[in-house]
XYZ file of C-alpha atoms in Angstrom:
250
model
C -55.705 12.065 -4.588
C -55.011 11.894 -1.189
C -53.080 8.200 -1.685
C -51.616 10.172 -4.611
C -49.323 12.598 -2.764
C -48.637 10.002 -0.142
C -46.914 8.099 -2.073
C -45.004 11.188 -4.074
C -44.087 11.801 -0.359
C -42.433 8.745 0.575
C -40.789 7.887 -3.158
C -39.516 11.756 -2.792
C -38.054 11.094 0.576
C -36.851 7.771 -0.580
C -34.991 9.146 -3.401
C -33.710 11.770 -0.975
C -32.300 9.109 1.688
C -30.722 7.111 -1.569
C -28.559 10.625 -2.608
C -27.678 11.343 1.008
C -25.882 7.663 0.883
C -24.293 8.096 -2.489
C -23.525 11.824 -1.244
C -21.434 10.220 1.909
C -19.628 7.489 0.052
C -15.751 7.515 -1.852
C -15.011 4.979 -4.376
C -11.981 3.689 -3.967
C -9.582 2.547 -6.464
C -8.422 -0.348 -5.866
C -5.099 -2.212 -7.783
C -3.672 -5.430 -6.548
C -0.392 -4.392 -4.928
C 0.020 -7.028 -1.991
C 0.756 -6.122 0.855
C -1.155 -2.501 0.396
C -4.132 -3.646 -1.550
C -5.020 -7.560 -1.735
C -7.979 -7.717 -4.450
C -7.853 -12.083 -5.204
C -10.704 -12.538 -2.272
C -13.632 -9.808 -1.835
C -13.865 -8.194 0.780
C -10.401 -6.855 -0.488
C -7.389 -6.935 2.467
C -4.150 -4.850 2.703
C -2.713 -2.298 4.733
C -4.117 0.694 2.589
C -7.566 -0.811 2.752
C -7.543 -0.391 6.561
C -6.256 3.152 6.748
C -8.541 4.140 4.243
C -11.326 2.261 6.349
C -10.027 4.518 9.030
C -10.001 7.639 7.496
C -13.354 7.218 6.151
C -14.888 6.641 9.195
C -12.901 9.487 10.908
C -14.077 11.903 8.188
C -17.175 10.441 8.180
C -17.846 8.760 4.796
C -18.461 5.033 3.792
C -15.952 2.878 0.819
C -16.830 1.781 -2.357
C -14.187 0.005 -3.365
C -13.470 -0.820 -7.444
C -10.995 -3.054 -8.131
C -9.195 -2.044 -11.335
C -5.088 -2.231 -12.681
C -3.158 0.766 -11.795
C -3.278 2.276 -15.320
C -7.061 2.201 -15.121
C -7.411 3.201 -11.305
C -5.191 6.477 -12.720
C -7.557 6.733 -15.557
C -10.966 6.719 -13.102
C -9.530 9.243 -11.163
C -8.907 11.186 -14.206
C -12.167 10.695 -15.189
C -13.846 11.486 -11.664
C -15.481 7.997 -11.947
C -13.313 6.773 -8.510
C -12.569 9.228 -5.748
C -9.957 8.202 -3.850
C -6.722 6.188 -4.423
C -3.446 5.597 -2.131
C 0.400 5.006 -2.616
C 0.526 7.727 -5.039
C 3.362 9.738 -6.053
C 3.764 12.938 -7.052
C 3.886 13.838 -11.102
C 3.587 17.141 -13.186
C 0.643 14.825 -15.115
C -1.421 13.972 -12.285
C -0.992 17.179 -10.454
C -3.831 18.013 -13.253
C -6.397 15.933 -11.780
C -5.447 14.616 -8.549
C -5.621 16.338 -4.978
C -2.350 15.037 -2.854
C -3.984 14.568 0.565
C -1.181 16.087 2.751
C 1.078 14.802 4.948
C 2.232 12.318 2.828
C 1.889 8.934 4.330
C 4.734 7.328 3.239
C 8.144 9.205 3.843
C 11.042 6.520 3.002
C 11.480 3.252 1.328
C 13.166 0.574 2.808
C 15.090 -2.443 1.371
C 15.931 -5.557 3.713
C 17.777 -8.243 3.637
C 16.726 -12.113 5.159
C 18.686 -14.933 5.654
C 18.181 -18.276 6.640
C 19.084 -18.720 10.788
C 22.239 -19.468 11.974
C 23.702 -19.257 8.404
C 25.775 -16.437 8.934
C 26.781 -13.919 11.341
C 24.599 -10.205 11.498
C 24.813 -8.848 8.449
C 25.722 -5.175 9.681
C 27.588 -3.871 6.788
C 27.739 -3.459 2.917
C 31.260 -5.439 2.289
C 29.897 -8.635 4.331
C 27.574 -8.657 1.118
C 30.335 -9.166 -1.354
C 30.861 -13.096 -0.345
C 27.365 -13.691 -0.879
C 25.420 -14.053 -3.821
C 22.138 -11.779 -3.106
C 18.842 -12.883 -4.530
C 17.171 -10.059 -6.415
C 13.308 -9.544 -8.321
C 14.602 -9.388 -11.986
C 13.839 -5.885 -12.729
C 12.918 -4.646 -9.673
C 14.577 -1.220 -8.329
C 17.077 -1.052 -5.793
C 18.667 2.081 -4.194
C 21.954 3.036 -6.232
C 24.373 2.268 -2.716
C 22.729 -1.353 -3.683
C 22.031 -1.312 -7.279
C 25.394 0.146 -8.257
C 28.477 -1.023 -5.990
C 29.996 -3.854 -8.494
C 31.447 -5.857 -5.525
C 27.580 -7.289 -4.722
C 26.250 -10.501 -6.673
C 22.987 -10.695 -7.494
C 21.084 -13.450 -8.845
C 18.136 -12.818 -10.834
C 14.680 -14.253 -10.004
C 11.329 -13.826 -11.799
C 9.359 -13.174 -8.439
C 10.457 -12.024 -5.019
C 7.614 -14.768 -3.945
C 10.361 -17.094 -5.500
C 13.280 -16.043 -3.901
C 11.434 -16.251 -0.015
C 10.646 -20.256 -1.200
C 14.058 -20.902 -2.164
C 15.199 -19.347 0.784
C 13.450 -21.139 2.983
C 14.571 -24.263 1.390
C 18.070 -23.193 1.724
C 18.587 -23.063 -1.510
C 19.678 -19.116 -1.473
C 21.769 -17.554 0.119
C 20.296 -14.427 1.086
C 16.849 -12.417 -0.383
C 16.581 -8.483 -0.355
C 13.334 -6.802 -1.097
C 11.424 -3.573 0.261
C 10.742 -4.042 3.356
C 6.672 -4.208 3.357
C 6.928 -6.572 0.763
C 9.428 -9.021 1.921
C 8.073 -8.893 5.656
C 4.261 -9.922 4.320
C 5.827 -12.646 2.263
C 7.920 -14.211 5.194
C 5.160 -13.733 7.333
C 2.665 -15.779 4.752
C 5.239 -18.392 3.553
C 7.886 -18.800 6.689
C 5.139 -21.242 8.283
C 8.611 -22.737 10.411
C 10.268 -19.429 11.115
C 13.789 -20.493 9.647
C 14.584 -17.056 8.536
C 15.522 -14.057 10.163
C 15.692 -10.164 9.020
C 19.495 -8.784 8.992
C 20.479 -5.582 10.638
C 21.556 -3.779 7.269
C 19.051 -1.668 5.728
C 19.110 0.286 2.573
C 16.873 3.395 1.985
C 15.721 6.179 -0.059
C 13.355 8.815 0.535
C 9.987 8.471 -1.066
C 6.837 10.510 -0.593
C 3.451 8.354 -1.158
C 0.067 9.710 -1.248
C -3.375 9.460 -0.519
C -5.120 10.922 -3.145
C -8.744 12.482 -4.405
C -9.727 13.194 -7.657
C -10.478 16.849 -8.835
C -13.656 16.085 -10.446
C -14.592 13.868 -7.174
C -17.848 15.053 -5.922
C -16.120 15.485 -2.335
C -13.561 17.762 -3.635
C -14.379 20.045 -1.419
C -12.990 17.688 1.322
C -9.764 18.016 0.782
C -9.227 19.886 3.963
C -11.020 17.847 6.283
C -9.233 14.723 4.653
C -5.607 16.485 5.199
C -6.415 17.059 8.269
C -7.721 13.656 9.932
C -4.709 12.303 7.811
C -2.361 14.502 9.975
C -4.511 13.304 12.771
C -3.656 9.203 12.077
C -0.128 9.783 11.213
C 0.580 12.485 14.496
C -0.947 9.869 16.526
C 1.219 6.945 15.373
C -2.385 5.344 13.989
C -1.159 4.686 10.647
C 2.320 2.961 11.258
C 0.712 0.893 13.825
C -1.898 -0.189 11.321
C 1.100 -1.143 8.958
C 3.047 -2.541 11.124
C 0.360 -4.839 13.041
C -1.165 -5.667 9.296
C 2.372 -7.623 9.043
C 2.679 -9.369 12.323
C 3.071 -13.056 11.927
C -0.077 -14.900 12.556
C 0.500 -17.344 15.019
């Protein structure tokens, strides 16, 4: 009897250690958006990955992280089946089930422009644009100063990833992008460092997100999570962490 309730004991305090872990732990949902969320190689890479690390650990909980396309991450938050999610934007829809960890982390969007070196003098200006023919994502968005003066050229890719290698080859003339994007990319494929980031910048505001599900069983968190999130981005954390996620590896 005696061996009986010994072992009740330690299976009860067992079971107790196992729901403590679960009760500490956000799943994360995870798309592949490169350079934000990296899912081809486990353990997953991107910038979001590491601030979420961060903020974890500030706030004191440990990632599970579920790799899943962004319609389904949207629907596991829905479903309270993930917990956490990031580059979110705001929507009358998901205001129903999602928590928008305030401040937003992302405040602007910003499209750049690379060239090949000693090509061309700084691009500082719109109109230096109009000799050029600009090499473009097909379908990809572009601010409307871009996207809508008649005097630029564009020429139509199927992949920014394209555009960088035909760049580099000298074989465009000029590639614009948002800026996370196109830096990671010239970082990863500009192995020779023959091109070079132009002055000009177009931008647009843009508030992104870190997000928790309502039906999350840390809902209750919301607070702290706003809080150490304020925390990262007052302290200059969580542009360092983007910016030093894109540094060229030498």
């Amino acid at each position: 009897m005696k061996y009986l309730l010994f072992a009740v004991l330690v299976a009860m305090q067992l079971i107790h250690g196992a729901a403590a872990n679960t009760e500490k732990t956000l799943t994360y949902a995870v798309p592949h958006w490169p350079p934000w969320t990296d899912t081809q190689t486990y353990p997953y890479q991107g910038i979001d990955v590491e601030i979420i690390t961060a903020l974890a650990d500030k706030a004191g909980f440990k990632i599970n992280m579920l790799k899943c396309s962004w319609k389904r991450c949207l629907k596991l938050l829905e479903q309270g089946e993930a917990d956490i999610a990031t580059n979110v934007l705001r929507t009358a829809d998901r205001e129903g089930y999602l928590h928008y960890l305030t401040p937003a982390y992302r405040t602007n969007l910003d499209y750049v422009i690379y060239t090949h070196k000693g090509d061309m003098r700084a691009i500082t200006t719109k109109q230096q644009l109009y000799p050029l023919q600009i090499t473009i994502e097909r379908g990809a968005h572009f601010p409307d100063e871009f996207s809508q003066d008649k005097n630029i050229q564009t020429r139509p890719v199927s992949q920014t990833l394209f555009a960088i290698k035909q760049l580099i080859n000298q074989r465009a003339n000029a590639v614009i992008g948002e800026e996370y994007q196109l830096d990671y990319l010239v970082s990863r494929l500009d192995t020779n460092r023959v091109l070079e980031k132009q002055p000009l910048l177009f931008s647009e505001p843009i508030n992104a997100y870190i997000v928790l599900s309502k039906k999350s069983h840390h809902a209750e968190a919301v607070a702290q999570l706003s809080d150490t999130i304020a925390q990262m981005m007052d302290s200059g954390q969580i542009e360092s962490m983007k910016r030093d996620y894109l540094r060229p590896n030498e």
